[in-house]
mmCIF file with all atom_site columns, N, CA and C in Angstrom:
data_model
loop_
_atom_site.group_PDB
_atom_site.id
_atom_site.type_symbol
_atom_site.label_atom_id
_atom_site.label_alt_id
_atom_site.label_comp_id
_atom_site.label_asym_id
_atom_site.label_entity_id
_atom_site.label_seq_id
_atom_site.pdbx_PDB_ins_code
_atom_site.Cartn_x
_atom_site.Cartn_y
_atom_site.Cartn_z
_atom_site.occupancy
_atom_site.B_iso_or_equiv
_atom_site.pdbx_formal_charge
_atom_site.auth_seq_id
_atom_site.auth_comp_id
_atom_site.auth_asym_id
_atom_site.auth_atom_id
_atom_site.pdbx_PDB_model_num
ATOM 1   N N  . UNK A 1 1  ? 65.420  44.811 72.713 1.00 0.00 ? 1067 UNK A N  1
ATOM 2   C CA . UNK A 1 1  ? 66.732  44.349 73.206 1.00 0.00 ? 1067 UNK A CA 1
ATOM 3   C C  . UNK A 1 1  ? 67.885  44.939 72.394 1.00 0.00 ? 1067 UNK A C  1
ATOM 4   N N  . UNK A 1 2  ? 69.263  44.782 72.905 1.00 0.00 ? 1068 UNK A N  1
ATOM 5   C CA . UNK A 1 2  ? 70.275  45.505 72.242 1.00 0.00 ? 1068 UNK A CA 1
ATOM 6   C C  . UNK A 1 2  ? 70.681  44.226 71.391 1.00 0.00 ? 1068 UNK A C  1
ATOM 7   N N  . UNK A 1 3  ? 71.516  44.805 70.631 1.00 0.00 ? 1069 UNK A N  1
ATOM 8   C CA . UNK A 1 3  ? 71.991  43.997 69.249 1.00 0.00 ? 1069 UNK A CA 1
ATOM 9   C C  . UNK A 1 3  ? 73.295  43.639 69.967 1.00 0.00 ? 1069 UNK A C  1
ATOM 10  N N  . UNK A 1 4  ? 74.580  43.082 69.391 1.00 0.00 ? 1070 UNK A N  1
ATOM 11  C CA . UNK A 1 4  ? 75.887  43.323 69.460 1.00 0.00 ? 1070 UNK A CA 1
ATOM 12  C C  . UNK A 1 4  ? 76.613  44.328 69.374 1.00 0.00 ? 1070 UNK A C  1
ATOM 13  N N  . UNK A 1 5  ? 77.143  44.444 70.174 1.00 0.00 ? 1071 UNK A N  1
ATOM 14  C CA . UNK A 1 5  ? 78.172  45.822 70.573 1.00 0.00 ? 1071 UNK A CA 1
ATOM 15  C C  . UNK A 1 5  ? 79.557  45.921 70.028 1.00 0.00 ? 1071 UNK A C  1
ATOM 16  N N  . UNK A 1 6  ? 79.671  46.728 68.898 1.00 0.00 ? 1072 UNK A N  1
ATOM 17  C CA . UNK A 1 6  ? 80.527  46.490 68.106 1.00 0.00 ? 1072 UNK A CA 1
ATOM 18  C C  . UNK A 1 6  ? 81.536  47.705 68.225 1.00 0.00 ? 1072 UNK A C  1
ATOM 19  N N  . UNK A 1 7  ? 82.946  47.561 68.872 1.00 0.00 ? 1073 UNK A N  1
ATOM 20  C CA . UNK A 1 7  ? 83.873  49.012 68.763 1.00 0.00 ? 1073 UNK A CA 1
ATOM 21  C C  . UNK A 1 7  ? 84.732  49.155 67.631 1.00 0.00 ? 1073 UNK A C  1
ATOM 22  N N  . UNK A 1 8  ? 84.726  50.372 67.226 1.00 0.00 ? 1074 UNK A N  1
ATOM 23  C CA . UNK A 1 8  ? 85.883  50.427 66.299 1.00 0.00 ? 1074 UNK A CA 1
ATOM 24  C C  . UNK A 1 8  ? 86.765  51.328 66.554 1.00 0.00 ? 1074 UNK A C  1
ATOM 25  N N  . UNK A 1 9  ? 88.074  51.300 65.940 1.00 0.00 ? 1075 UNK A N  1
ATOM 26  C CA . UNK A 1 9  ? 89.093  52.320 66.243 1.00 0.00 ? 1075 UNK A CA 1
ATOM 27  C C  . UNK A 1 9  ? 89.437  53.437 64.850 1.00 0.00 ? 1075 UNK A C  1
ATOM 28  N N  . UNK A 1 10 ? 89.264  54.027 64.667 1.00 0.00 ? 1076 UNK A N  1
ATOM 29  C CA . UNK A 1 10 ? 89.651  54.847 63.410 1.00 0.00 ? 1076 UNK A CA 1
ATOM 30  C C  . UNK A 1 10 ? 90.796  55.762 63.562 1.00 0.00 ? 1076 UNK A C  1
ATOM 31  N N  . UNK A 1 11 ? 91.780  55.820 63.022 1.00 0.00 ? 1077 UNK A N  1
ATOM 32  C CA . UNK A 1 11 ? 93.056  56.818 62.995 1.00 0.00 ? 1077 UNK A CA 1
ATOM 33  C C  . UNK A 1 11 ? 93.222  57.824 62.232 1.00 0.00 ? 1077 UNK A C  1
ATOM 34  N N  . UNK A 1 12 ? 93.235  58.491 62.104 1.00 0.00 ? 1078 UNK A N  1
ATOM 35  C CA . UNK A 1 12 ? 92.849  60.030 61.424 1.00 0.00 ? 1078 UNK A CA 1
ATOM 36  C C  . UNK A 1 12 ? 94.363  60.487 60.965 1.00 0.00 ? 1078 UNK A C  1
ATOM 37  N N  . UNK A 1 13 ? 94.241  61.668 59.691 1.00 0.00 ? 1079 UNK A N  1
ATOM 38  C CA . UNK A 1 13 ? 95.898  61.528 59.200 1.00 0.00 ? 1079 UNK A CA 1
ATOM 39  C C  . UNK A 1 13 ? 96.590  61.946 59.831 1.00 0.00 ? 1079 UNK A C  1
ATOM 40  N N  . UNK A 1 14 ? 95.943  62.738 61.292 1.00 0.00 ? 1080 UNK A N  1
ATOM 41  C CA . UNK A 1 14 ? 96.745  63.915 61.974 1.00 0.00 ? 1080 UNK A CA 1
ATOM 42  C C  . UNK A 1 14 ? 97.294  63.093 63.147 1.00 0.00 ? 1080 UNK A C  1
ATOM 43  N N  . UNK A 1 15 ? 96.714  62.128 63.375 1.00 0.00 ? 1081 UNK A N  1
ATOM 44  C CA . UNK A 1 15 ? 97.428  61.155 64.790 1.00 0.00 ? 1081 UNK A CA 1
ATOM 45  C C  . UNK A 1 15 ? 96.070  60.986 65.396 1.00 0.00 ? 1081 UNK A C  1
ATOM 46  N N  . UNK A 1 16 ? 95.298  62.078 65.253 1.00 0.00 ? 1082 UNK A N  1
ATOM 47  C CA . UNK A 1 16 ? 93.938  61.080 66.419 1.00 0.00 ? 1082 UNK A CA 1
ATOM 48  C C  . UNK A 1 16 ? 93.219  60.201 66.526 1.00 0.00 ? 1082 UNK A C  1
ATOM 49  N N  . UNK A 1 17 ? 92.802  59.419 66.889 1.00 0.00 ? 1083 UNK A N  1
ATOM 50  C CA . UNK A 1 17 ? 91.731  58.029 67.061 1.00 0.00 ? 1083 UNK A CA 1
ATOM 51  C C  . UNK A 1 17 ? 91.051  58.493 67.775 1.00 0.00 ? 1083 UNK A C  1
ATOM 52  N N  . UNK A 1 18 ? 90.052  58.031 67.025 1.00 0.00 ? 1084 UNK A N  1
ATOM 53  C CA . UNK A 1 18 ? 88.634  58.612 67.530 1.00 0.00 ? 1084 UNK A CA 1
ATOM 54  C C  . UNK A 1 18 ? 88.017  56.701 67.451 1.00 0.00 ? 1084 UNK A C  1
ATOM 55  N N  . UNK A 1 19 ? 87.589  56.285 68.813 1.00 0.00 ? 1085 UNK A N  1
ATOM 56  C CA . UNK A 1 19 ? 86.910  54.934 68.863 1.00 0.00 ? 1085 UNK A CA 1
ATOM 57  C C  . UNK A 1 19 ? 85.335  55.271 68.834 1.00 0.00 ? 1085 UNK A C  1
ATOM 58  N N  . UNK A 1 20 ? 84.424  54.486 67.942 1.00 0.00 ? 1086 UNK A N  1
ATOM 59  C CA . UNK A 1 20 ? 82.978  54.774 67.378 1.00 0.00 ? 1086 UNK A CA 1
ATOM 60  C C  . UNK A 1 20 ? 82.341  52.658 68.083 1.00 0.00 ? 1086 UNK A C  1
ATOM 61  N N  . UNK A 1 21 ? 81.354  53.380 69.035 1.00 0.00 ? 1087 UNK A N  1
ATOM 62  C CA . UNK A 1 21 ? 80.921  52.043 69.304 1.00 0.00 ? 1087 UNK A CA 1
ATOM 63  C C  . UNK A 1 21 ? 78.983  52.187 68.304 1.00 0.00 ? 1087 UNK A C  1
ATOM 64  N N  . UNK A 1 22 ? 79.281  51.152 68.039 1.00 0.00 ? 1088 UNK A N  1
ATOM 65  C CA . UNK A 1 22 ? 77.428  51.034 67.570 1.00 0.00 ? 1088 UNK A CA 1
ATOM 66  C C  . UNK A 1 22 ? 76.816  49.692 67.867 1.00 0.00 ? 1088 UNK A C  1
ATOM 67  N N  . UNK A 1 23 ? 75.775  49.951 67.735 1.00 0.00 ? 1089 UNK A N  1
ATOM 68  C CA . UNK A 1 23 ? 75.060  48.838 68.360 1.00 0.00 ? 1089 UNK A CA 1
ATOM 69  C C  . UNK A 1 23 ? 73.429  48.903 67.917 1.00 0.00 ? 1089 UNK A C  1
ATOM 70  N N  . UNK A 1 24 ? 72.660  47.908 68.113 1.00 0.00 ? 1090 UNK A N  1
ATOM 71  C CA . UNK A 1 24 ? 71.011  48.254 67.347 1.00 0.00 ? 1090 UNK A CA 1
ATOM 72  C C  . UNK A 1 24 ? 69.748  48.225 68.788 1.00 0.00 ? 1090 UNK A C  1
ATOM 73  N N  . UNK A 1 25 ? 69.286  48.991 68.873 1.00 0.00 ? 1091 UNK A N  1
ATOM 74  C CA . UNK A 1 25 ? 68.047  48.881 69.503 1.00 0.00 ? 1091 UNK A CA 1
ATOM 75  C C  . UNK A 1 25 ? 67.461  50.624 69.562 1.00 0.00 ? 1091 UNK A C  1
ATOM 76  N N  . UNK A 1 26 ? 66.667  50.559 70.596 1.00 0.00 ? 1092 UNK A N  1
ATOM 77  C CA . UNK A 1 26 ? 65.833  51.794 70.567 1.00 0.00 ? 1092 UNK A CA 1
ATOM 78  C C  . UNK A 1 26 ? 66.497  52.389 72.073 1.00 0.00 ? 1092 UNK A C  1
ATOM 79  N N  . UNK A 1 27 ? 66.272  53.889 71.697 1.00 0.00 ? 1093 UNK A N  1
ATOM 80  C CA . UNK A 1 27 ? 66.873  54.695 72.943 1.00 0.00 ? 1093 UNK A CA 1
ATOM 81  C C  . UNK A 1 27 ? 68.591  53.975 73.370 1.00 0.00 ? 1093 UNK A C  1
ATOM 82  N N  . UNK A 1 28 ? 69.218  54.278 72.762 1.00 0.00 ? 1094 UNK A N  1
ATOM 83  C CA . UNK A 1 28 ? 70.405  53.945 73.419 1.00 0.00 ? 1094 UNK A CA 1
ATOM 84  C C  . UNK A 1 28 ? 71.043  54.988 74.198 1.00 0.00 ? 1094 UNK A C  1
ATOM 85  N N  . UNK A 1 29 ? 71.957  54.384 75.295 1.00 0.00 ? 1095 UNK A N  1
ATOM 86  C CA . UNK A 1 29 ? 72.681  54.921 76.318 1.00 0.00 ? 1095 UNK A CA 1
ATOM 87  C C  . UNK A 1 29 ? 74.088  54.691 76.060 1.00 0.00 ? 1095 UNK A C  1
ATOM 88  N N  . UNK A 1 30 ? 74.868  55.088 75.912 1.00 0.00 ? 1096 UNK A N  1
ATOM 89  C CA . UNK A 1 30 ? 76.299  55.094 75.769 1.00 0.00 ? 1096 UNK A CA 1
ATOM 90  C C  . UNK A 1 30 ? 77.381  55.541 76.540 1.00 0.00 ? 1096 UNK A C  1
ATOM 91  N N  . UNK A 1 31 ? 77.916  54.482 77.353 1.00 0.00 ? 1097 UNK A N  1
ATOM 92  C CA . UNK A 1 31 ? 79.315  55.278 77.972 1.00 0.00 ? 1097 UNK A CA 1
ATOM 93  C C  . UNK A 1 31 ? 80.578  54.320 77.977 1.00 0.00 ? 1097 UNK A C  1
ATOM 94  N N  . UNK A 1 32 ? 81.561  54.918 78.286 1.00 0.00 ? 1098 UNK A N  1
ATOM 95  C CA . UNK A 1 32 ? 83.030  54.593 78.039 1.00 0.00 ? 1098 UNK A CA 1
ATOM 96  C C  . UNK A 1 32 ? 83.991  54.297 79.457 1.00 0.00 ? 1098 UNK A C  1
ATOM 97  N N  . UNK A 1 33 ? 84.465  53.116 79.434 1.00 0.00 ? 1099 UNK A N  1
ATOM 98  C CA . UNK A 1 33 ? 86.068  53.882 80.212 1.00 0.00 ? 1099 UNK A CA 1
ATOM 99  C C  . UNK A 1 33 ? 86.763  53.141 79.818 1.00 0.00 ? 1099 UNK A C  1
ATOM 100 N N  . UNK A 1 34 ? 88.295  53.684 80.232 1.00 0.00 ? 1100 UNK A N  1
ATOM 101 C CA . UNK A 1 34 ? 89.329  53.697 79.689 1.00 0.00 ? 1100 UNK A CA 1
ATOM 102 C C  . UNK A 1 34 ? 90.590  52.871 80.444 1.00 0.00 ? 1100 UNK A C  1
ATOM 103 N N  . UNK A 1 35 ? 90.495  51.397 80.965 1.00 0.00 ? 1101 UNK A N  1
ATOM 104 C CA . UNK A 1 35 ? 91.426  50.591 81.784 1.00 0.00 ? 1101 UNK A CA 1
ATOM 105 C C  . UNK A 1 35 ? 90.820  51.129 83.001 1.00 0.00 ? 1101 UNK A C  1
ATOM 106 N N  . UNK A 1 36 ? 89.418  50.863 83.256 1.00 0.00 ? 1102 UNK A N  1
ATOM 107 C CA . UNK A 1 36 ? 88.397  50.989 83.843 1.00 0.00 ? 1102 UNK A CA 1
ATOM 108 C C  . UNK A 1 36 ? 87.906  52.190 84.988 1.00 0.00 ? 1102 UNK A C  1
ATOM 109 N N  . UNK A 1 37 ? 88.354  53.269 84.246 1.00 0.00 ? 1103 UNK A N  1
ATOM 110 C CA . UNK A 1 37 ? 88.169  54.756 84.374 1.00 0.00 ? 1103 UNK A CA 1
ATOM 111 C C  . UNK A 1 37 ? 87.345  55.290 83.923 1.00 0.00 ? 1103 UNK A C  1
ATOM 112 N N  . UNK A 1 38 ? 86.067  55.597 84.336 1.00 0.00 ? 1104 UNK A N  1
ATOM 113 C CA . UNK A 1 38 ? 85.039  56.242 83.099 1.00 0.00 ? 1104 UNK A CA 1
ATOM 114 C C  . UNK A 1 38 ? 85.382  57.699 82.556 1.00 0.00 ? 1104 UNK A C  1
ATOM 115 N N  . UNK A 1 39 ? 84.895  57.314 81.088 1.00 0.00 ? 1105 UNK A N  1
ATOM 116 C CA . UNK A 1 39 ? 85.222  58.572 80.300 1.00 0.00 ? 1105 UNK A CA 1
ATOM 117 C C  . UNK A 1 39 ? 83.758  58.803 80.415 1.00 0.00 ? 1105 UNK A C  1
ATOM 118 N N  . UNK A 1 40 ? 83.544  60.124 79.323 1.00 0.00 ? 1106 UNK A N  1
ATOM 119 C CA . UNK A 1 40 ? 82.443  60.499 78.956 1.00 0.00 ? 1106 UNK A CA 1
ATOM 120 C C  . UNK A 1 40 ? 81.076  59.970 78.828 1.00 0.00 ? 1106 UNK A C  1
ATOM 121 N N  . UNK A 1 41 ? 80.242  59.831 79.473 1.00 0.00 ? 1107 UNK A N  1
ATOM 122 C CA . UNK A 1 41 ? 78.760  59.506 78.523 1.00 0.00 ? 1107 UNK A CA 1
ATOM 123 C C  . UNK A 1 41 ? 78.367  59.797 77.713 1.00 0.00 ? 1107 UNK A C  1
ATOM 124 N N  . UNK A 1 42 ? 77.414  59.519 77.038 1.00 0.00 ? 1108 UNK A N  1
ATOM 125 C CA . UNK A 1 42 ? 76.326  59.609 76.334 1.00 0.00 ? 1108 UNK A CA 1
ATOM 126 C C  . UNK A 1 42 ? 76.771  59.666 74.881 1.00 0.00 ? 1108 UNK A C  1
ATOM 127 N N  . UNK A 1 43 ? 77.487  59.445 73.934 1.00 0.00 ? 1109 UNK A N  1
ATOM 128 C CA . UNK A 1 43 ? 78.152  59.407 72.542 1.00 0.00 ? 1109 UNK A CA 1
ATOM 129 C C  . UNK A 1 43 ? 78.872  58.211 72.553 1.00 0.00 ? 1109 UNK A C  1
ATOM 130 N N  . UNK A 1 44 ? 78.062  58.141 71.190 1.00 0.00 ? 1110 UNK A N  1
ATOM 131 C CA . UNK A 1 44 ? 78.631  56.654 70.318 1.00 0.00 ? 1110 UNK A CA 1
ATOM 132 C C  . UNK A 1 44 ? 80.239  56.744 69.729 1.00 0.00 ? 1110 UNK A C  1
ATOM 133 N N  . UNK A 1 45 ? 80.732  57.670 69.557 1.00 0.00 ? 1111 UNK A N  1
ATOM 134 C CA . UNK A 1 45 ? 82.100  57.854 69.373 1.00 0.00 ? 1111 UNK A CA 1
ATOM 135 C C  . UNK A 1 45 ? 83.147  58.655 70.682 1.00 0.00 ? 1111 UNK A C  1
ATOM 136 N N  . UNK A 1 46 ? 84.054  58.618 71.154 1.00 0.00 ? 1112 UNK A N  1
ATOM 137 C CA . UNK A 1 46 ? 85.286  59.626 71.316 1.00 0.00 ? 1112 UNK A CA 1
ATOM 138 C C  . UNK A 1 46 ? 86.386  59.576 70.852 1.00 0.00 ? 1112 UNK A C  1
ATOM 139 N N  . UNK A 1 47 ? 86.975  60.565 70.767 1.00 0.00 ? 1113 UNK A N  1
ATOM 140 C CA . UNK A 1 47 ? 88.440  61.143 70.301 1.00 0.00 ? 1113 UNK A CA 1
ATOM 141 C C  . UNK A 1 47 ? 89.063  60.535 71.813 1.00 0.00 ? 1113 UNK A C  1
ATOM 142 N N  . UNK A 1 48 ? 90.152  59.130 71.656 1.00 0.00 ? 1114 UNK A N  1
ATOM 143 C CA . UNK A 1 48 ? 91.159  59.375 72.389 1.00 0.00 ? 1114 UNK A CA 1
ATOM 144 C C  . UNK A 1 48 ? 92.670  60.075 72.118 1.00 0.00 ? 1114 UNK A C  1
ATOM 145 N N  . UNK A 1 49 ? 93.601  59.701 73.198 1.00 0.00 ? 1115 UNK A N  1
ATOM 146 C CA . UNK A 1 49 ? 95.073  60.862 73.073 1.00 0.00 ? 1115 UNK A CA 1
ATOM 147 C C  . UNK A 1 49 ? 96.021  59.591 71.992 1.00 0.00 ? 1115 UNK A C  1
ATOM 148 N N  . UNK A 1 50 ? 96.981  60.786 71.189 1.00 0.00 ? 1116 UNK A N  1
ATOM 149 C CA . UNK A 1 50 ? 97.851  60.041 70.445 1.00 0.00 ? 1116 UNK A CA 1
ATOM 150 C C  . UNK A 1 50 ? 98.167  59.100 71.285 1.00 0.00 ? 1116 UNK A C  1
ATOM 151 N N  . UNK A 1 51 ? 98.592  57.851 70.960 1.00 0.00 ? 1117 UNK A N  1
ATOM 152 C CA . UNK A 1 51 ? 99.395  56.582 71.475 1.00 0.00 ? 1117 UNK A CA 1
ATOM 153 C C  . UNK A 1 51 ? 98.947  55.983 72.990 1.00 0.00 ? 1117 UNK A C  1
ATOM 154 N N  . UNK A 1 52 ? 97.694  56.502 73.303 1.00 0.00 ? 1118 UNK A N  1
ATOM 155 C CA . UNK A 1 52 ? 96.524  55.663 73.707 1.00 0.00 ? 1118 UNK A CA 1
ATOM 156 C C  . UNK A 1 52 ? 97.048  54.012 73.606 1.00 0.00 ? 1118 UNK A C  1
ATOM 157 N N  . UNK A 1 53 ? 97.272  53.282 74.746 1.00 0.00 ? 1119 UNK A N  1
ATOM 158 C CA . UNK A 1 53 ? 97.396  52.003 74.789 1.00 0.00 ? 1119 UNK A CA 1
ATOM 159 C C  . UNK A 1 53 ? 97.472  50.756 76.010 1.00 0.00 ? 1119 UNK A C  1
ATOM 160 N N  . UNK A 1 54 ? 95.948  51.160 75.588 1.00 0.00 ? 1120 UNK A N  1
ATOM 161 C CA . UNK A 1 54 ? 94.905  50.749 77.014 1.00 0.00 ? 1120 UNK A CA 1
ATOM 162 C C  . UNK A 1 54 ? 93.682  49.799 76.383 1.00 0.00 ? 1120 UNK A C  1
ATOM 163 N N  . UNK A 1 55 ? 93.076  48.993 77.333 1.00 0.00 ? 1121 UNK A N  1
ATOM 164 C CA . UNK A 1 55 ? 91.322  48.841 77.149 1.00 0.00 ? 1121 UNK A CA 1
ATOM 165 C C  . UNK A 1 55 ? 90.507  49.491 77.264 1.00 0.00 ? 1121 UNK A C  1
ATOM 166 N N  . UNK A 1 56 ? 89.830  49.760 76.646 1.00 0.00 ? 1122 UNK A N  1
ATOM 167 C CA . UNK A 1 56 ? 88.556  50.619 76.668 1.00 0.00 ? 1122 UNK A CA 1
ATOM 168 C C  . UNK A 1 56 ? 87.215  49.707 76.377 1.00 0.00 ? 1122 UNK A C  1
ATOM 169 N N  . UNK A 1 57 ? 86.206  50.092 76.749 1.00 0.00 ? 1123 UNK A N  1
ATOM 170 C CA . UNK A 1 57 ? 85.009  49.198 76.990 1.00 0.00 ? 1123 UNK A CA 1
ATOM 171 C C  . UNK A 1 57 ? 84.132  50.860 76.580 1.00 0.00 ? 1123 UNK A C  1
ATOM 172 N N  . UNK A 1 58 ? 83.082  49.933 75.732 1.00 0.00 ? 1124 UNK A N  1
ATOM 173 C CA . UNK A 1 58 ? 81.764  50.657 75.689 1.00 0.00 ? 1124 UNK A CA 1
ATOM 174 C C  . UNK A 1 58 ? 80.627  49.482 75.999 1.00 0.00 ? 1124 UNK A C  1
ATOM 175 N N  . UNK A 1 59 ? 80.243  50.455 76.538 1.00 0.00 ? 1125 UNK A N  1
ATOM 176 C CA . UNK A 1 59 ? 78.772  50.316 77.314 1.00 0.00 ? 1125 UNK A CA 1
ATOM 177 C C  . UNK A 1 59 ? 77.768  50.295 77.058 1.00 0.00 ? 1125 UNK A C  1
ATOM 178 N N  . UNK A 1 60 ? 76.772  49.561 76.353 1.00 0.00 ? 1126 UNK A N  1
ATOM 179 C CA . UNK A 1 60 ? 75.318  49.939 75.452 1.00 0.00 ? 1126 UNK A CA 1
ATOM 180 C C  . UNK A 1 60 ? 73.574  49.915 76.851 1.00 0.00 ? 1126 UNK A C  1
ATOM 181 N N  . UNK A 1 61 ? 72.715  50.362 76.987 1.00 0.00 ? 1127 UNK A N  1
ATOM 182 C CA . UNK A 1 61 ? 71.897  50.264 77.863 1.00 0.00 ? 1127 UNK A CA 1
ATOM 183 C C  . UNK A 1 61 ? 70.536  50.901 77.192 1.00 0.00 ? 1127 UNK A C  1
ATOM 184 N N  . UNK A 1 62 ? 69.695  50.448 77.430 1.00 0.00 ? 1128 UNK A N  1
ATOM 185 C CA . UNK A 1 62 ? 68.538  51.265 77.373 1.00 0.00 ? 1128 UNK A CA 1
ATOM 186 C C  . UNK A 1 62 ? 67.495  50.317 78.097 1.00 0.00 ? 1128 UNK A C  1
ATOM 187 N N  . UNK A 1 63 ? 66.536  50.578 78.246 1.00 0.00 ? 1129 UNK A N  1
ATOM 188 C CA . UNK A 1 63 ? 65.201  50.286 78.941 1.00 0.00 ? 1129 UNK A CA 1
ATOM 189 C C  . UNK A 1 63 ? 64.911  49.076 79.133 1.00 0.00 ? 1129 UNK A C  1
ATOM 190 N N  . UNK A 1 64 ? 65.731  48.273 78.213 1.00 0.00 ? 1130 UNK A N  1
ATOM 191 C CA . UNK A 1 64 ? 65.104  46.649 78.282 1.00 0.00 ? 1130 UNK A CA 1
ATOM 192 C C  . UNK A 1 64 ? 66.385  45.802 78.406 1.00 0.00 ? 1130 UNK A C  1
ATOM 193 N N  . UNK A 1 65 ? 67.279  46.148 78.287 1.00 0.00 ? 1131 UNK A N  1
ATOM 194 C CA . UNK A 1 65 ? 68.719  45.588 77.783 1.00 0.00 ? 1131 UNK A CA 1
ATOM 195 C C  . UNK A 1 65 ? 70.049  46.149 78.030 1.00 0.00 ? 1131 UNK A C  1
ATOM 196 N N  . UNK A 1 66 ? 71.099  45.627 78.049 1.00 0.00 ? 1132 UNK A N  1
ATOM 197 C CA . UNK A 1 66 ? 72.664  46.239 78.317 1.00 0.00 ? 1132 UNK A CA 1
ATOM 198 C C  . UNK A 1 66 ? 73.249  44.954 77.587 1.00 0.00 ? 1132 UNK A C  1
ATOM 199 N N  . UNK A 1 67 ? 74.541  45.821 77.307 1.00 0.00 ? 1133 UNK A N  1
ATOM 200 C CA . UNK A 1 67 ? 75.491  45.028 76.314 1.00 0.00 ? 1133 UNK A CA 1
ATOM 201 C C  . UNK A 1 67 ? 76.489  45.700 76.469 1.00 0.00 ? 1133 UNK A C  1
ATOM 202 N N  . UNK A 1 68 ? 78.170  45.139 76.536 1.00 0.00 ? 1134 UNK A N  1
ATOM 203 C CA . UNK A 1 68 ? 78.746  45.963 76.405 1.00 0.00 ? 1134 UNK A CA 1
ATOM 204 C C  . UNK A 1 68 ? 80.675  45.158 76.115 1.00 0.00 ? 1134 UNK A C  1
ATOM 205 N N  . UNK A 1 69 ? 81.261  45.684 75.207 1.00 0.00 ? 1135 UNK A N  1
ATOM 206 C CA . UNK A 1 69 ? 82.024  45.442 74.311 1.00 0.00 ? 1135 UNK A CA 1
ATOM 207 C C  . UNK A 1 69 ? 83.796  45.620 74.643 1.00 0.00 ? 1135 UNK A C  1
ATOM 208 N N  . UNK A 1 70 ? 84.765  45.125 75.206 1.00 0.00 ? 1136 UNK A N  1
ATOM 209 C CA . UNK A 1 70 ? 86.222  45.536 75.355 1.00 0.00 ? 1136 UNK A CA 1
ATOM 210 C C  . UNK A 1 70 ? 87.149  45.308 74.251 1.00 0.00 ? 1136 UNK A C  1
ATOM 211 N N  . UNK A 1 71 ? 87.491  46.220 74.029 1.00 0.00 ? 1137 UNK A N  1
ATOM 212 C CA . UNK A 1 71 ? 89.113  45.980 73.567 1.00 0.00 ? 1137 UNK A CA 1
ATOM 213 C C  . UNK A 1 71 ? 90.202  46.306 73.691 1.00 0.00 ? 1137 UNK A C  1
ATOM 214 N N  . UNK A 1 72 ? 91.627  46.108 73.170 1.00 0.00 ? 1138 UNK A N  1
ATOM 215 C CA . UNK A 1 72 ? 92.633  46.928 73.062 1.00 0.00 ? 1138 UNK A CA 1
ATOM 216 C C  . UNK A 1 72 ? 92.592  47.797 72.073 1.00 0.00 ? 1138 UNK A C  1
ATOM 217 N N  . UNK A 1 73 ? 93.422  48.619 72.879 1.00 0.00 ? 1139 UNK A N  1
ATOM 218 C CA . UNK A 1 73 ? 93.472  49.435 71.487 1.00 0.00 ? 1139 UNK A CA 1
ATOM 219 C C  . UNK A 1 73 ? 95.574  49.867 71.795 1.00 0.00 ? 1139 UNK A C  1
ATOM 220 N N  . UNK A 1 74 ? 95.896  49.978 70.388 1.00 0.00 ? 1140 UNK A N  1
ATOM 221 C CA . UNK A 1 74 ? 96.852  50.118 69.947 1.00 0.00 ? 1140 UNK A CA 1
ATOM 222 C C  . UNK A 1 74 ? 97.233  51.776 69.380 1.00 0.00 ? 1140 UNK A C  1
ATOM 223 N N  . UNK A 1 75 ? 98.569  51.913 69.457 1.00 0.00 ? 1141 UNK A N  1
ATOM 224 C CA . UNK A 1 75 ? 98.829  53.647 69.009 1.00 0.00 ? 1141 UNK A CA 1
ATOM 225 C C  . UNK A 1 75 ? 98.442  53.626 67.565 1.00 0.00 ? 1141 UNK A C  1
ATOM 226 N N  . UNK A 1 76 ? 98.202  54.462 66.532 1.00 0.00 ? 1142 UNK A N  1
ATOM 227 C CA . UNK A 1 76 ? 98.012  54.764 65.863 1.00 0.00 ? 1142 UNK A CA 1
ATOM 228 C C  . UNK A 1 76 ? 99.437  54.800 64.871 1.00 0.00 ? 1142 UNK A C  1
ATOM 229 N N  . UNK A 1 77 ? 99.703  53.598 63.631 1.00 0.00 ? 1143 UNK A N  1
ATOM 230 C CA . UNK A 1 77 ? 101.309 53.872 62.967 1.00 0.00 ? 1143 UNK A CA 1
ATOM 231 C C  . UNK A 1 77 ? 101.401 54.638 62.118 1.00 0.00 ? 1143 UNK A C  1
#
């Protein structure tokens, strides 16, 4: 089964945020969207755009289980 689905936001010195979701089980599946737009699959992190200020949701799945995590996210000060 999946663990808790935990997002984070990280801000980088240059302006980018890069959001990193993790979570515990075996074979994980990972996808994203963005004020319910899907972004990318399959990676536990993406790089969003400077001043990004939206919900974003990650998505956790694998074989036995799904979980999956929203937040805001805020521009980068």
């Amino acid at each position: 089964p999946i663990g808790s689905v935990e997002v984070s936001i990280i801000c980088s010195s240059s302006g980018v945020m890069r959001a990193s979701c993790s979570s515990e089980g075996d074979q994980l599946l990972y996808s994203w969207t963005l004020n319910g737009d899907s972004l990318m699959d399959g990676n536990s992190s993406i790089d969003l755009d400077e001043g990004t200020d939206k919900s974003i949701t990650c998505s956790v799945k694998n074989h036995i289980s799904h979980g999956q995590t929203t937040i805001n996210v805020k521009p980068c000060t």
